[in-house]
Amino acid sequence: MKIGELLKSEFSISFEFFPPKSQEGEEELFNTIKDLESLRPTFVSVTYGAGGSTRERTRRIVHKIHTETKLTVMAHLTCIAHSKEEILEILQDYKNIGVENILALRGDVPKGDFQAPKGACKHAVELVKLIRENFGGWFSIGVASYPERHPESPNMEWEIKYFKEKVLSGADFSITQMFFDNSYYYRFVEMCQRENINIPIIPGIMPITNFNQIKKFASMCGATIPQKLVEMLEPYTDNPKETAKRGVEFAIKQCEDLLDNGVPGLHFYTLNKSKATLLVYQAIKHKIPFRALSA
C-alpha cells in the first residue's frame, strides 16, 4: 500500500530499522519486527548505508518484510554514490517485487577523495524527479526534513527553500531527523505552512537507551540535546538500565506533547530493538487518534 494514501486517512505509527551485518543480527531484527508488528504500524522502513554500502542487505530485508509479514515497507534509497542507471535498476527491482514506497535521500558523502559517478543525482530533489519521471505514480515518495536545518544548510530559510523543491518535485510526505526539543519541529512546520508546503511532516523520535551513542548521532546530524536532558542522563552514563528508564520517560513526554499538538504521526528510530519503543507506545496509546487500519 502507498504510504502517501494511508496518511490521508489515518494517524501514522511507523518504525525504522537498519540492515544487520550478520545472521545473528538479522534474527534479532526479525524478533523485533515480530514484537512491533503486533502494534499494527502504518509502515516500517529500512535504511540504506552510506554510499550504497548496504544495497544488497537493504534489498534482502525489504523483500523479506514485504513477502513474509503483513507490514507495509518503505525502502530508503540514497543517490550520491550511484549512477542514474544504477538507481533505475534498483527502483525497477523494487517495483518488480511489489514495493511501492521509497524514502528518497541524497545520503552522506563518502569520506576521502570522493567523486560522484558521472550523471549521478547529487541532491535528493534530483532523485525525486528521477523517480517521478520514470515511474510516475507507482512509488509513494517520502523525503527527509530537518527541523534544526541540515548540517550543510546555511540557515533555515535556505532549508525551507530546498525542502519545498523536493515537495514540488513529487514528494508525498516527510520524516524528520530526530530532535529532542519539540519547539524546533513546531517552528519548522509553521515555516512550511507559510510557504504553502502542506504534505504530512512526521516527527522522528529516538528513545534514548545509550546516551554516549545518542550524543554521537546528534553531533553528526546537528540535533540539539536540551540541557535538562543532559542533566537527566549524564549522571547515569555507566548505568544502561537507568539511562534507558529515563530516556523512555523523556520520549513519552515528548510524544505526548506532539500528540497534543496534532502531529500526523510518529516515526520511531528503533535501532533494531523493540523494548523502548514498546514502552513508549504503551504509555501514549490512549492519546493516539483513531487509526483506520486494515486487519
Coordinates of N, CA and C in Angstrom, one line a residue, residues 75-289:
A75 N 11.5 1.4 1.4 CA 13.0 1.2 1.3 C 13.6 2.6 1.2
H76 N 14.6 2.8 2.0 CA 15.4 4.1 1.9 C 16.3 3.9 0.7
L77 N 16.6 5.0 0.0 CA 17.5 4.9 -1.2 C 18.3 6.2 -1.2
T78 N 19.6 6.1 -1.2 CA 20.5 7.2 -1.3 C 21.1 7.3 -2.8
C79 N 21.4 8.5 -3.2 CA 21.7 8.6 -4.7 C 23.1 9.1 -4.9
I80 N 23.8 9.6 -3.9 CA 25.1 10.3 -4.2 C 26.2 9.4 -4.8
A81 N 26.2 8.1 -4.5 CA 27.2 7.3 -4.9 C 26.8 6.3 -6.1
H82 N 25.6 6.6 -6.6 CA 25.1 5.7 -7.7 C 24.9 6.5 -9.0
S83 N 25.1 5.9 -10.1 CA 24.8 6.5 -11.4 C 23.2 6.4 -11.5
K84 N 22.7 7.2 -12.4 CA 21.2 7.1 -12.6 C 20.8 5.7 -13.1
E85 N 21.6 5.1 -13.9 CA 21.3 3.8 -14.4 C 21.2 2.8 -13.2
E86 N 22.1 2.9 -12.3 CA 22.0 2.0 -11.1 C 20.8 2.3 -10.3
I87 N 20.5 3.6 -10.1 CA 19.3 4.0 -9.4 C 18.0 3.4 -10.0
L88 N 17.9 3.5 -11.3 CA 16.8 3.0 -12.1 C 16.7 1.5 -12.0
E89 N 17.8 0.8 -11.9 CA 17.9 -0.6 -11.8 C 17.3 -1.0 -10.4
I90 N 17.8 -0.3 -9.4 CA 17.3 -0.6 -8.0 C 15.8 -0.4 -7.9
L91 N 15.3 0.7 -8.5 CA 13.9 1.0 -8.4 C 13.1 0.0 -9.2
Q92 N 13.5 -0.4 -10.3 CA 12.8 -1.4 -11.1 C 12.7 -2.7 -10.4
D93 N 13.8 -3.1 -9.7 CA 13.8 -4.3 -8.9 C 12.7 -4.2 -7.8
Y94 N 12.6 -3.0 -7.1 CA 11.6 -2.9 -6.1 C 10.2 -3.0 -6.7
K95 N 10.0 -2.3 -7.8 CA 8.7 -2.4 -8.5 C 8.4 -3.8 -8.8
N96 N 9.3 -4.6 -9.3 CA 9.1 -6.0 -9.7 C 8.6 -6.8 -8.6
I97 N 9.1 -6.6 -7.4 CA 8.7 -7.4 -6.2 C 7.5 -6.8 -5.5
G98 N 7.0 -5.6 -6.0 CA 5.8 -5.1 -5.4 C 5.9 -4.0 -4.4
V99 N 7.1 -3.6 -4.1 CA 7.4 -2.5 -3.1 C 6.9 -1.2 -3.7
E100 N 6.1 -0.4 -3.0 CA 5.5 0.8 -3.5 C 6.0 2.1 -2.8
N101 N 7.0 2.0 -1.9 CA 7.3 3.2 -1.1 C 8.8 3.3 -1.0
I102 N 9.3 4.6 -1.3 CA 10.7 4.9 -1.3 C 10.9 6.1 -0.5
L103 N 12.0 6.1 0.4 CA 12.4 7.3 1.0 C 13.6 7.8 0.2
A104 N 13.5 8.9 -0.5 CA 14.5 9.4 -1.4 C 15.4 10.4 -0.7
L105 N 16.7 10.0 -0.6 CA 17.7 10.7 0.1 C 19.0 10.9 -0.7
R106 N 19.7 12.0 -0.4 CA 21.0 12.2 -1.1 C 22.0 11.2 -0.5
G107 N 22.0 11.1 0.8 CA 23.0 10.2 1.5 C 24.2 11.0 1.9
D108 N 24.9 10.5 2.9 CA 26.1 11.1 3.3 C 27.2 11.0 2.2
V109 N 27.9 12.0 2.0 CA 29.0 12.0 1.0 C 30.2 11.1 1.6
P110 N 30.6 10.1 0.9 CA 31.7 9.3 1.4 C 32.9 10.1 1.7
K111 N 33.6 9.7 2.8 CA 34.8 10.4 3.2 C 36.0 10.1 2.2
G112 N 36.9 11.0 2.3 CA 38.1 10.9 1.4 C 37.9 11.6 0.1
D113 N 38.7 11.2 -0.9 CA 38.7 11.8 -2.2 C 37.6 11.2 -3.0
F114 N 36.3 11.6 -2.7 CA 35.2 11.1 -3.4 C 34.7 11.9 -4.6
Q115 N 34.4 11.2 -5.7 CA 33.8 11.9 -6.8 C 32.5 11.1 -7.2
A116 N 31.4 11.8 -7.3 CA 30.2 11.2 -7.6 C 30.3 10.6 -9.0
P117 N 29.6 9.5 -9.3 CA 29.6 8.9 -10.7 C 29.1 9.9 -11.7
K118 N 29.6 9.8 -12.9 CA 29.1 10.8 -13.9 C 27.6 10.6 -14.1
G119 N 26.9 11.8 -14.1 CA 25.5 11.8 -14.3 C 24.7 11.4 -13.0
A120 N 25.3 11.3 -11.9 CA 24.6 10.9 -10.6 C 23.7 12.0 -10.2
C121 N 22.7 11.6 -9.4 CA 21.8 12.6 -8.7 C 22.6 13.1 -7.5
K122 N 22.9 14.4 -7.5 CA 23.8 14.9 -6.4 C 23.0 15.4 -5.3
H123 N 21.6 15.5 -5.4 CA 20.8 16.0 -4.4 C 19.5 15.2 -4.4
A124 N 18.8 15.2 -3.2 CA 17.6 14.4 -3.1 C 16.5 14.9 -4.1
V125 N 16.5 16.2 -4.3 CA 15.4 16.7 -5.3 C 15.6 16.1 -6.7
E126 N 16.8 15.8 -7.1 CA 17.1 15.2 -8.4 C 16.6 13.7 -8.4
L127 N 16.8 13.1 -7.2 CA 16.3 11.7 -7.1 C 14.8 11.6 -7.2
V128 N 14.1 12.6 -6.5 CA 12.6 12.6 -6.5 C 12.2 12.8 -8.0
K129 N 12.8 13.7 -8.7 CA 12.4 14.0 -10.1 C 12.6 12.7 -10.9
L130 N 13.8 12.0 -10.7 CA 14.1 10.9 -11.5 C 13.1 9.8 -11.3
I131 N 12.6 9.6 -10.0 CA 11.6 8.6 -9.7 C 10.3 8.9 -10.4
R132 N 9.9 10.2 -10.3 CA 8.6 10.6 -10.9 C 8.6 10.5 -12.4
E133 N 9.8 10.9 -13.0 CA 9.9 10.9 -14.5 C 9.8 9.5 -15.1
N134 N 10.4 8.5 -14.3 CA 10.5 7.2 -14.8 C 9.5 6.2 -14.3
F135 N 8.8 6.5 -13.2 CA 7.9 5.5 -12.6 C 6.5 6.1 -12.3
G136 N 6.3 7.4 -12.7 CA 5.1 8.0 -12.5 C 4.6 7.9 -11.0
G137 N 3.4 7.4 -10.9 CA 2.8 7.3 -9.5 C 3.0 6.0 -8.9
W138 N 3.8 5.1 -9.5 CA 4.0 3.8 -8.9 C 4.5 3.9 -7.4
F139 N 5.5 4.7 -7.2 CA 6.0 4.8 -5.8 C 5.4 6.0 -5.1
S140 N 5.1 5.8 -3.8 CA 4.9 6.9 -2.9 C 6.2 7.3 -2.4
I141 N 6.6 8.6 -2.5 CA 7.9 9.1 -2.2 C 7.9 9.9 -0.9
G142 N 8.7 9.5 0.0 CA 9.0 10.2 1.2 C 10.3 10.9 1.1
V143 N 10.5 12.0 1.8 CA 11.8 12.7 1.9 C 12.1 13.0 3.3
A144 N 13.4 13.4 3.6 CA 13.8 13.8 4.9 C 13.6 15.3 5.1
S145 N 13.3 15.7 6.3 CA 13.3 17.1 6.7 C 14.1 17.3 8.0
Y146 N 14.5 18.5 8.2 CA 15.5 18.8 9.2 C 15.0 20.1 10.0
P147 N 14.3 19.8 11.1 CA 13.7 20.9 11.9 C 14.8 21.9 12.4
E148 N 16.0 21.4 12.6 CA 17.1 22.3 13.1 C 18.1 22.6 11.9
R149 N 17.7 22.4 10.7 CA 18.4 22.5 9.4 C 19.4 21.4 9.3
H150 N 19.7 21.1 8.0 CA 20.7 20.1 7.7 C 22.1 20.7 8.0
P151 N 23.0 19.9 8.5 CA 24.3 20.5 8.8 C 25.0 21.3 7.7
E152 N 24.6 21.0 6.4 CA 25.2 21.8 5.3 C 24.4 23.0 4.9
S153 N 23.2 23.2 5.6 CA 22.4 24.4 5.2 C 22.9 25.6 6.0
P154 N 23.0 26.8 5.3 CA 23.5 28.0 6.0 C 22.5 28.6 6.9
N155 N 21.2 28.3 6.7 CA 20.2 28.9 7.6 C 18.8 28.2 7.3
M156 N 17.8 28.5 8.1 CA 16.5 27.8 8.0 C 15.8 28.3 6.7
E157 N 16.0 29.5 6.3 CA 15.3 30.0 5.1 C 15.8 29.1 3.9
W158 N 17.1 28.9 3.8 CA 17.6 28.0 2.7 C 17.0 26.6 2.9
E159 N 17.0 26.1 4.1 CA 16.5 24.8 4.4 C 15.0 24.6 3.9
I160 N 14.2 25.6 4.2 CA 12.8 25.6 3.7 C 12.7 25.7 2.2
K161 N 13.5 26.5 1.6 CA 13.5 26.6 0.1 C 13.8 25.3 -0.5
Y162 N 14.8 24.6 0.0 CA 15.2 23.3 -0.6 C 14.2 22.3 -0.4
F163 N 13.6 22.3 0.8 CA 12.6 21.3 1.2 C 11.4 21.5 0.2
K164 N 11.0 22.7 0.0 CA 9.9 23.0 -0.9 C 10.2 22.4 -2.3
E165 N 11.4 22.5 -2.8 CA 11.7 22.0 -4.1 C 11.5 20.5 -4.1
K166 N 11.8 19.8 -3.1 CA 11.6 18.4 -3.0 C 10.1 18.1 -3.1
V167 N 9.3 18.9 -2.4 CA 7.8 18.7 -2.4 C 7.3 19.0 -3.8
L168 N 7.7 20.1 -4.4 CA 7.2 20.4 -5.7 C 7.6 19.4 -6.8
S169 N 8.7 18.7 -6.5 CA 9.1 17.7 -7.5 C 8.4 16.3 -7.4
G170 N 7.6 16.2 -6.3 CA 6.8 15.0 -6.2 C 6.8 14.2 -4.9
A171 N 7.4 14.8 -3.8 CA 7.4 14.1 -2.6 C 6.0 14.1 -2.0
D172 N 5.6 13.0 -1.4 CA 4.2 12.9 -0.8 C 4.2 13.1 0.7
F173 N 5.3 12.9 1.4 CA 5.3 13.1 2.8 C 6.8 13.2 3.2
S174 N 7.0 13.6 4.5 CA 8.4 13.7 5.0 C 8.5 13.1 6.4
I175 N 9.7 12.6 6.7 CA 10.0 12.2 8.1 C 11.2 13.1 8.5
T176 N 11.1 13.6 9.7 CA 12.1 14.5 10.2 C 13.3 13.7 10.8
Q177 N 14.4 14.4 10.8 CA 15.6 14.0 11.5 C 15.2 13.9 13.0
M178 N 15.8 13.1 13.8 CA 15.5 13.1 15.2 C 15.7 14.5 15.9
F179 N 14.9 14.8 16.8 CA 15.0 16.0 17.6 C 14.5 15.7 19.0
F180 N 15.0 16.6 20.0 CA 14.6 16.4 21.4 C 13.9 17.6 22.0
D181 N 13.8 18.6 21.2 CA 13.2 19.9 21.6 C 12.0 20.1 20.6
N182 N 10.8 19.9 21.0 CA 9.7 20.0 20.1 C 9.5 21.4 19.5
S183 N 10.0 22.4 20.1 CA 9.8 23.8 19.6 C 10.5 23.9 18.2
Y184 N 11.5 23.1 18.0 CA 12.1 23.2 16.6 C 11.2 22.6 15.6
Y185 N 10.5 21.5 15.9 CA 9.5 20.9 15.0 C 8.4 21.9 14.7
Y186 N 7.8 22.5 15.8 CA 6.7 23.4 15.6 C 7.1 24.6 14.7
R187 N 8.3 25.1 15.0 CA 8.7 26.2 14.1 C 8.9 25.8 12.7
F188 N 9.5 24.7 12.5 CA 9.7 24.2 11.1 C 8.3 24.0 10.4
V189 N 7.4 23.4 11.0 CA 6.0 23.2 10.4 C 5.4 24.6 10.1
E190 N 5.5 25.5 11.0 CA 5.0 26.9 10.8 C 5.6 27.5 9.5
M191 N 6.9 27.4 9.4 CA 7.6 28.0 8.3 C 7.2 27.3 7.0
C192 N 7.0 26.0 7.0 CA 6.5 25.3 5.8 C 5.1 25.7 5.5
Q193 N 4.2 25.9 6.4 CA 2.9 26.3 6.1 C 2.8 27.7 5.5
R194 N 3.7 28.6 5.9 CA 3.8 29.9 5.3 C 4.2 29.9 3.9
E195 N 4.9 28.8 3.5 CA 5.4 28.6 2.1 C 4.4 27.7 1.4
N196 N 3.3 27.4 1.9 CA 2.3 26.5 1.3 C 2.8 25.1 1.1
I197 N 3.6 24.7 2.0 CA 4.1 23.3 2.0 C 3.1 22.5 2.9
N198 N 2.3 21.6 2.3 CA 1.2 21.0 3.1 C 1.3 19.5 3.2
I199 N 2.4 18.9 2.8 CA 2.5 17.4 2.9 C 2.6 17.1 4.4
P200 N 2.2 15.8 4.8 CA 2.5 15.4 6.2 C 3.9 15.4 6.5
I201 N 4.3 16.0 7.7 CA 5.6 16.0 8.2 C 5.7 15.3 9.5
I202 N 6.1 14.0 9.4 CA 6.1 13.1 10.6 C 7.3 13.3 11.4
P203 N 7.1 13.6 12.7 CA 8.3 13.7 13.6 C 9.0 12.4 13.9
G204 N 10.3 12.5 13.8 CA 11.2 11.3 14.1 C 11.6 11.3 15.5
I205 N 11.3 10.2 16.2 CA 11.5 10.1 17.7 C 12.6 9.0 18.0
M206 N 13.5 9.4 18.8 CA 14.6 8.4 19.2 C 14.6 8.2 20.7
P207 N 14.0 7.2 21.2 CA 14.0 6.9 22.6 C 15.5 6.6 23.0
I208 N 16.0 7.3 24.0 CA 17.4 7.2 24.3 C 17.6 6.0 25.3
T209 N 18.5 5.1 24.9 CA 18.9 4.0 25.7 C 20.4 3.9 25.9
N210 N 21.1 4.7 25.2 CA 22.6 4.8 25.3 C 23.0 6.2 25.0
F211 N 23.3 7.0 26.1 CA 23.5 8.4 26.0 C 24.7 8.8 25.1
N212 N 25.8 8.0 25.3 CA 27.0 8.3 24.5 C 26.7 8.1 23.0
Q213 N 26.0 7.1 22.7 CA 25.6 6.8 21.3 C 24.8 7.9 20.7
I214 N 23.8 8.4 21.5 CA 23.0 9.5 21.0 C 23.7 10.8 20.9
K215 N 24.6 11.1 21.8 CA 25.5 12.3 21.6 C 26.2 12.3 20.3
K216 N 26.7 11.1 20.0 CA 27.5 10.9 18.7 C 26.5 11.2 17.5
F217 N 25.4 10.5 17.5 CA 24.4 10.7 16.5 C 24.0 12.2 16.3
A218 N 23.7 12.8 17.5 CA 23.3 14.2 17.5 C 24.4 15.1 16.9
S219 N 25.6 14.9 17.2 CA 26.7 15.8 16.7 C 26.8 15.6 15.2
M220 N 26.5 14.4 14.7 CA 26.6 14.2 13.2 C 25.5 14.8 12.5
C221 N 24.3 14.9 13.0 CA 23.2 15.4 12.3 C 22.7 16.8 12.7
G222 N 23.4 17.3 13.7 CA 23.1 18.7 14.2 C 21.9 18.8 15.1
A223 N 21.5 17.7 15.7 CA 20.4 17.8 16.6 C 20.8 18.3 18.0
T224 N 20.0 19.2 18.6 CA 20.3 19.8 19.9 C 19.8 18.9 21.0
I225 N 20.6 18.6 22.0 CA 20.2 17.9 23.1 C 20.0 18.9 24.2
P226 N 18.7 19.1 24.7 CA 18.4 20.2 25.7 C 19.2 19.9 27.0
Q227 N 19.6 21.0 27.6 CA 20.4 20.9 28.8 C 19.7 20.1 29.9
K228 N 18.4 20.2 30.0 CA 17.7 19.4 31.0 C 17.8 17.9 30.8
L229 N 17.9 17.6 29.5 CA 18.0 16.1 29.1 C 19.4 15.7 29.5
V230 N 20.4 16.5 29.2 CA 21.8 16.2 29.5 C 21.9 16.0 31.0
E231 N 21.3 16.9 31.8 CA 21.4 16.8 33.3 C 20.7 15.6 33.8
M232 N 19.6 15.1 33.0 CA 18.9 14.0 33.4 C 19.6 12.7 33.2
L233 N 20.4 12.6 32.1 CA 21.1 11.4 31.7 C 22.5 11.3 32.0
E234 N 23.3 12.4 32.1 CA 24.7 12.3 32.2 C 25.2 11.6 33.5
P235 N 24.5 11.7 34.6 CA 24.9 11.0 35.8 C 24.8 9.5 35.7
Y236 N 24.1 9.0 34.6 CA 23.9 7.6 34.5 C 24.5 7.0 33.3
T237 N 25.5 7.7 32.8 CA 26.2 7.2 31.5 C 26.7 5.8 31.6
D238 N 27.1 5.3 32.8 CA 27.6 4.0 33.0 C 26.5 3.1 33.6
N239 N 25.3 3.5 33.6 CA 24.2 2.7 34.1 C 23.1 2.5 33.0
P240 N 23.3 1.5 32.1 CA 22.4 1.4 31.0 C 20.9 1.3 31.4
K241 N 20.6 0.6 32.5 CA 19.2 0.4 32.9 C 18.6 1.7 33.2
E242 N 19.3 2.5 34.0 CA 18.7 3.8 34.5 C 18.7 4.8 33.3
T243 N 19.7 4.7 32.4 CA 19.6 5.6 31.2 C 18.4 5.3 30.4
A244 N 18.2 4.0 30.1 CA 17.0 3.6 29.3 C 15.7 4.0 30.0
K245 N 15.6 3.8 31.3 CA 14.4 4.2 32.0 C 14.1 5.7 31.9
R246 N 15.1 6.5 32.1 CA 14.9 8.0 32.0 C 14.8 8.4 30.5
G247 N 15.5 7.7 29.6 CA 15.3 8.1 28.2 C 13.9 7.8 27.7
V248 N 13.3 6.7 28.1 CA 11.9 6.3 27.8 C 11.0 7.4 28.4
E249 N 11.2 7.7 29.6 CA 10.3 8.7 30.3 C 10.3 10.0 29.5
F250 N 11.5 10.4 29.0 CA 11.6 11.7 28.3 C 10.8 11.5 26.9
A251 N 11.0 10.4 26.3 CA 10.4 10.2 25.0 C 8.9 10.2 25.1
I252 N 8.4 9.6 26.2 CA 6.9 9.6 26.5 C 6.4 11.0 26.6
K253 N 7.1 11.9 27.3 CA 6.6 13.3 27.5 C 6.7 14.0 26.2
Q254 N 7.8 13.7 25.4 CA 7.9 14.4 24.1 C 6.8 14.0 23.2
C255 N 6.5 12.7 23.1 CA 5.4 12.2 22.3 C 4.0 12.8 22.7
E256 N 3.8 12.8 24.0 CA 2.5 13.3 24.5 C 2.3 14.8 24.1
D257 N 3.4 15.6 24.1 CA 3.3 17.0 23.7 C 3.0 17.0 22.2
L258 N 3.7 16.2 21.4 CA 3.5 16.2 20.0 C 2.0 15.8 19.7
L259 N 1.5 14.8 20.3 CA 0.1 14.4 20.1 C -0.9 15.4 20.5
D260 N -0.6 16.1 21.6 CA -1.5 17.2 22.0 C -1.5 18.4 21.0
N261 N -0.5 18.4 20.1 CA -0.4 19.5 19.2 C -0.7 19.0 17.7
G262 N -1.3 17.9 17.6 CA -1.9 17.4 16.3 C -1.0 17.0 15.3
V263 N 0.1 16.3 15.6 CA 1.0 15.8 14.6 C 0.3 14.7 13.8
P264 N 0.8 14.5 12.5 CA 0.2 13.5 11.7 C 0.6 12.1 11.9
G265 N 1.6 11.9 12.8 CA 2.1 10.6 13.1 C 3.3 10.6 13.9
L266 N 3.9 9.5 14.2 CA 5.1 9.4 15.0 C 6.0 8.3 14.3
H267 N 7.2 8.6 14.1 CA 8.2 7.7 13.4 C 9.3 7.4 14.4
F268 N 9.4 6.1 14.8 CA 10.4 5.7 15.9 C 11.6 5.1 15.3
Y269 N 12.8 5.7 15.6 CA 14.1 5.2 15.3 C 14.4 4.1 16.3
T270 N 14.2 2.8 15.9 CA 14.3 1.7 16.9 C 15.6 1.2 17.2
L271 N 16.6 1.4 16.3 CA 17.9 0.8 16.4 C 17.8 -0.7 16.5
N272 N 16.8 -1.2 15.8 CA 16.5 -2.7 15.7 C 16.2 -3.4 17.0
K273 N 15.8 -2.6 18.0 CA 15.3 -3.1 19.3 C 13.9 -2.7 19.6
S274 N 13.1 -3.5 20.3 CA 11.7 -3.2 20.5 C 11.3 -2.7 21.8
K275 N 12.1 -3.0 22.9 CA 11.6 -2.7 24.3 C 11.3 -1.2 24.5
A276 N 12.2 -0.3 24.2 CA 12.0 1.1 24.5 C 10.8 1.6 23.7
T277 N 10.7 1.2 22.4 CA 9.6 1.7 21.6 C 8.3 1.2 22.1
L278 N 8.2 -0.1 22.5 CA 7.0 -0.7 23.1 C 6.6 0.0 24.3
L279 N 7.5 0.4 25.2 CA 7.2 1.1 26.4 C 6.6 2.4 26.2
V280 N 7.2 3.1 25.2 CA 6.7 4.5 24.8 C 5.3 4.3 24.3
Y281 N 5.1 3.4 23.4 CA 3.8 3.2 22.7 C 2.7 2.9 23.8
Q282 N 3.0 2.0 24.7 CA 2.0 1.6 25.7 C 1.6 2.8 26.5
A283 N 2.6 3.7 26.8 CA 2.3 4.9 27.6 C 1.5 5.9 26.9
I284 N 1.6 6.0 25.6 CA 0.9 7.1 24.9 C -0.3 6.7 24.1
K285 N -0.6 5.4 24.0 CA -1.6 4.9 23.1 C -3.0 5.5 23.4
H286 N -3.2 5.9 24.6 CA -4.5 6.4 24.9 C -4.7 7.8 24.3
K287 N -3.6 8.4 23.9 CA -3.7 9.7 23.2 C -3.7 9.6 21.7
I288 N -3.3 8.5 21.2 CA -3.2 8.3 19.7 C -4.6 8.4 19.1
P289 N -4.7 9.2 18.0 CA -6.0 9.3 17.3 C -6.4 8.0 16.7

